[in-house]
Amino acid sequence: MIRLEAVTFAYEPAHPVLERLDFHLAEGERVVLNGANGAGKTTVLHLMVGLVRPGSGRIVAFGRERRSEADFVEVRAQAGLLFQDADDQLFCPTVAEDVAFGPLNQGKSRAEARAIVHETLAALGLEELEQRVTHKLSGGQRRLVSLAAVLAMRPRALLLDEPTNALDEATRERLLAILDSLPLAMVVVSHDGEVRERLATRQVRLVNGRLE
Amino acid sequence: MSVIPAARARGSALDAARAGEGRALVARLDPRSRVLLAVAFTGAVVLAESLSALSIALGVAIGLALLARLPWRLTLRRLLALEGFMLVVLALLPFTVPGRILAEPLGFGLSAEGLRQAAQIALRANAVAVALAALLGSLEVVALGRALARLGAPSRLVHLFLFTVRYIGVLEQEYGRLRLAMRARAFRPGPGLHCWTSLGHLFGMLLVRSLERAERIDAAMRCRGFTGRFHLLDDHGPERPGALDLGVGAASTAALLLVVGLGL
């Protein structure tokens, strides 16, 4: 589905983060990606959806090479990225508006967007949060709602950046059960052993800018 | 979407959520009516000159506050902040405005015109502050944003307003965390260069973090297909104003005409 070929990336030229990195996410696969802090795990996810561009190398996603911002608009609809900090992701005043943000951008009508909001929140058991104000949610609720916001775009793949970080036991369990039930390809950046056990079909480790 | 419950029949859902609180008259008004009323009231108070008209305005504002069932303790505390700010100006005005001298304590002339101006400002500011607290202060920010959008305010401004509200809290938390980190390492504000450099670092860091957060939010928005156009989910369409809104509108128009007609 998504393939990185010999991708090099550096925030500062003297210290490249990724050096000729190859990675491939296949249909139905759940890859857990780990590595030391600052190894570039988040950067790998951001490269896949074009939030940062590689210094060299190719990115092929959903059957086409992607280069420009316009190319990636399409990729982002199909590969949903869940950010590390839910506060960055929930910027609309209410939960319903936030979940509807993606579908509306995809050109859905308001009625369709509402239907998607209901369906998505119901599927995750979050119906009662629909009219809540996003910044008054608890940390766990924020994480689940931001996942709903990503799923509302009906992606074919999920890119999750430390999804279980700073969650309590119950919410973590709930999130893992939800993720495990989804028939989507996933790349999960995580240090969490349980995430690896429950979800991974494959594991890779990022060391010195390459995958092992 | 018939699933959208009848509970949100009018106004915003947030207003509906507050329905349980035993709704005050002001809370039953459509948010749009409240915005319009606030604007009309403020305009009238700013234009009014005579002290009696301003006193009536203050009375009306207090009446509105009673109708809105404002928590008086909190309201007084907010007003005190305003008074503290105005006190300096008000205390100086009688001495600085030229005019008929009423008295000369300690050799400074106290003018009648200055006294009058000070009274005007005090009445005006308090009337507007109390009325805004009654009409808009009790309104959920989201509902206020929507009301502005429906009244035709530019959507960029409305979104800017909503974003500001959304992220002020986040920035404040960040400030709180940094401040706590400083205190944890025994920082205490005091005289001297060290204090000022540290505070400089604090605000510099806050600025950098805000910028980074803005970039992350932008990235999150682009990830969800944002290309520069906002779509509002609010699809209830402009509802017709209720009988209450029309009644309050008619009453306040009549009152305004009366004030103007009597030349108060």
PDB file of C-alpha atoms in Angstrom, chain A residues 49 51 69 76 81 83 85 87-91 93-94 96-98 100-102 104-105 110-111 113-115 118 131 133-136 149 153, chain B residues 1 3-4 8 13-14 140 142 146 162-163 166-167 170 173 213 216-217 219-227 229-236:
ATOM      1  CA  VAL A  49       1.464  11.246   4.382  1.00  0.00           C
ATOM      2  CA  LEU A  51       3.772  16.277   6.112  1.00  0.00           C
ATOM      3  CA  GLU A  69       1.188  18.524  -1.800  1.00  0.00           C
ATOM      4  CA  ARG A  76      -4.030  11.487   3.677  1.00  0.00           C
ATOM      5  CA  LEU A  81      -2.650   9.516  10.951  1.00  0.00           C
ATOM      6  CA  PHE A  83      -1.151  12.213  16.360  1.00  0.00           C
ATOM      7  CA  ASP A  85      -0.981  14.672  21.322  1.00  0.00           C
ATOM      8  CA  ASP A  87      -4.832  18.351  21.735  1.00  0.00           C
ATOM      9  CA  ASP A  88      -3.253  18.961  18.346  1.00  0.00           C
ATOM     10  CA  GLN A  89      -5.856  16.924  16.606  1.00  0.00           C
ATOM     11  CA  LEU A  90      -9.085  18.081  18.231  1.00  0.00           C
ATOM     12  CA  PHE A  91      -9.395  21.696  17.223  1.00  0.00           C
ATOM     13  CA  PRO A  93     -15.370  23.252  19.309  1.00  0.00           C
ATOM     14  CA  THR A  94     -17.481  20.116  19.676  1.00  0.00           C
ATOM     15  CA  ALA A  96     -19.451  16.160  16.429  1.00  0.00           C
ATOM     16  CA  GLU A  97     -17.857  18.994  14.474  1.00  0.00           C
ATOM     17  CA  ASP A  98     -14.410  17.530  14.891  1.00  0.00           C
ATOM     18  CA  ALA A 100     -17.279  15.674  10.765  1.00  0.00           C
ATOM     19  CA  PHE A 101     -14.298  17.838   9.766  1.00  0.00           C
ATOM     20  CA  GLY A 102     -12.636  15.148   7.609  1.00  0.00           C
ATOM     21  CA  LEU A 104     -16.852  17.554   5.068  1.00  0.00           C
ATOM     22  CA  ASN A 105     -13.417  18.244   3.597  1.00  0.00           C
ATOM     23  CA  ARG A 110     -23.828  17.845   5.895  1.00  0.00           C
ATOM     24  CA  ALA A 111     -26.434  15.110   6.190  1.00  0.00           C
ATOM     25  CA  ALA A 113     -21.336  13.878   7.465  1.00  0.00           C
ATOM     26  CA  ARG A 114     -23.824  13.671  10.318  1.00  0.00           C
ATOM     27  CA  ALA A 115     -24.616  10.074   9.434  1.00  0.00           C
ATOM     28  CA  HIS A 118     -23.213   8.933  14.354  1.00  0.00           C
ATOM     29  CA  GLN A 131     -22.243  17.179  21.729  1.00  0.00           C
ATOM     30  CA  VAL A 133     -16.916  20.453  23.966  1.00  0.00           C
ATOM     31  CA  THR A 134     -13.577  18.945  22.938  1.00  0.00           C
ATOM     32  CA  HIS A 135     -11.302  20.764  25.370  1.00  0.00           C
ATOM     33  CA  LYS A 136     -13.375  19.603  28.318  1.00  0.00           C
ATOM     34  CA  ALA A 149     -12.094  11.586  13.779  1.00  0.00           C
ATOM     35  CA  MET A 153     -12.560   9.523   6.814  1.00  0.00           C
TER      36      MET A 153
ATOM     37  CA  MET B   1     -30.994  12.722   9.960  1.00  0.00           C
ATOM     38  CA  VAL B   3     -31.598  10.823  14.843  1.00  0.00           C
ATOM     39  CA  ILE B   4     -30.726  14.372  15.817  1.00  0.00           C
ATOM     40  CA  ARG B   8     -31.863  20.348  20.109  1.00  0.00           C
ATOM     41  CA  ALA B  13     -27.139  21.805  21.639  1.00  0.00           C
ATOM     42  CA  LEU B  14     -25.179  23.373  24.434  1.00  0.00           C
ATOM     43  CA  GLU B 140     -21.294  28.949  25.927  1.00  0.00           C
ATOM     44  CA  VAL B 142     -19.321  27.741  20.971  1.00  0.00           C
ATOM     45  CA  ARG B 146     -22.300  30.017  15.943  1.00  0.00           C
ATOM     46  CA  LEU B 162     -13.165  29.748  18.177  1.00  0.00           C
ATOM     47  CA  PHE B 163      -9.535  28.713  17.718  1.00  0.00           C
ATOM     48  CA  ARG B 166      -9.858  26.498  22.068  1.00  0.00           C
ATOM     49  CA  TYR B 167      -6.145  27.064  22.525  1.00  0.00           C
ATOM     50  CA  VAL B 170      -3.802  24.794  26.227  1.00  0.00           C
ATOM     51  CA  GLN B 173      -1.497  24.846  30.794  1.00  0.00           C
ATOM     52  CA  ARG B 213       1.856  23.583  18.309  1.00  0.00           C
ATOM     53  CA  ARG B 216       1.244  20.469  14.481  1.00  0.00           C
ATOM     54  CA  ILE B 217      -2.384  21.595  14.389  1.00  0.00           C
ATOM     55  CA  ALA B 219      -0.461  19.250  10.011  1.00  0.00           C
ATOM     56  CA  ALA B 220      -3.379  17.532  11.748  1.00  0.00           C
ATOM     57  CA  MET B 221      -5.817  19.614   9.734  1.00  0.00           C
ATOM     58  CA  ARG B 222      -4.091  18.812   6.458  1.00  0.00           C
ATOM     59  CA  CYS B 223      -4.144  15.128   7.377  1.00  0.00           C
ATOM     60  CA  ARG B 224      -7.879  15.339   7.439  1.00  0.00           C
ATOM     61  CA  GLY B 225      -8.175  16.872   4.043  1.00  0.00           C
ATOM     62  CA  PHE B 226      -8.157  20.561   4.953  1.00  0.00           C
ATOM     63  CA  THR B 227      -7.317  22.685   1.932  1.00  0.00           C
ATOM     64  CA  ARG B 229     -11.964  26.114   3.313  1.00  0.00           C
ATOM     65  CA  PHE B 230     -14.014  25.676   6.417  1.00  0.00           C
ATOM     66  CA  HIS B 231     -17.261  23.776   6.254  1.00  0.00           C
ATOM     67  CA  LEU B 232     -19.727  24.270   9.062  1.00  0.00           C
ATOM     68  CA  LEU B 233     -21.589  21.233  10.315  1.00  0.00           C
ATOM     69  CA  ASP B 234     -24.264  23.473  11.749  1.00  0.00           C
ATOM     70  CA  ASP B 235     -27.036  22.490   9.356  1.00  0.00           C
ATOM     71  CA  HIS B 236     -30.107  23.514  11.247  1.00  0.00           C
TER      72      HIS B 236
END
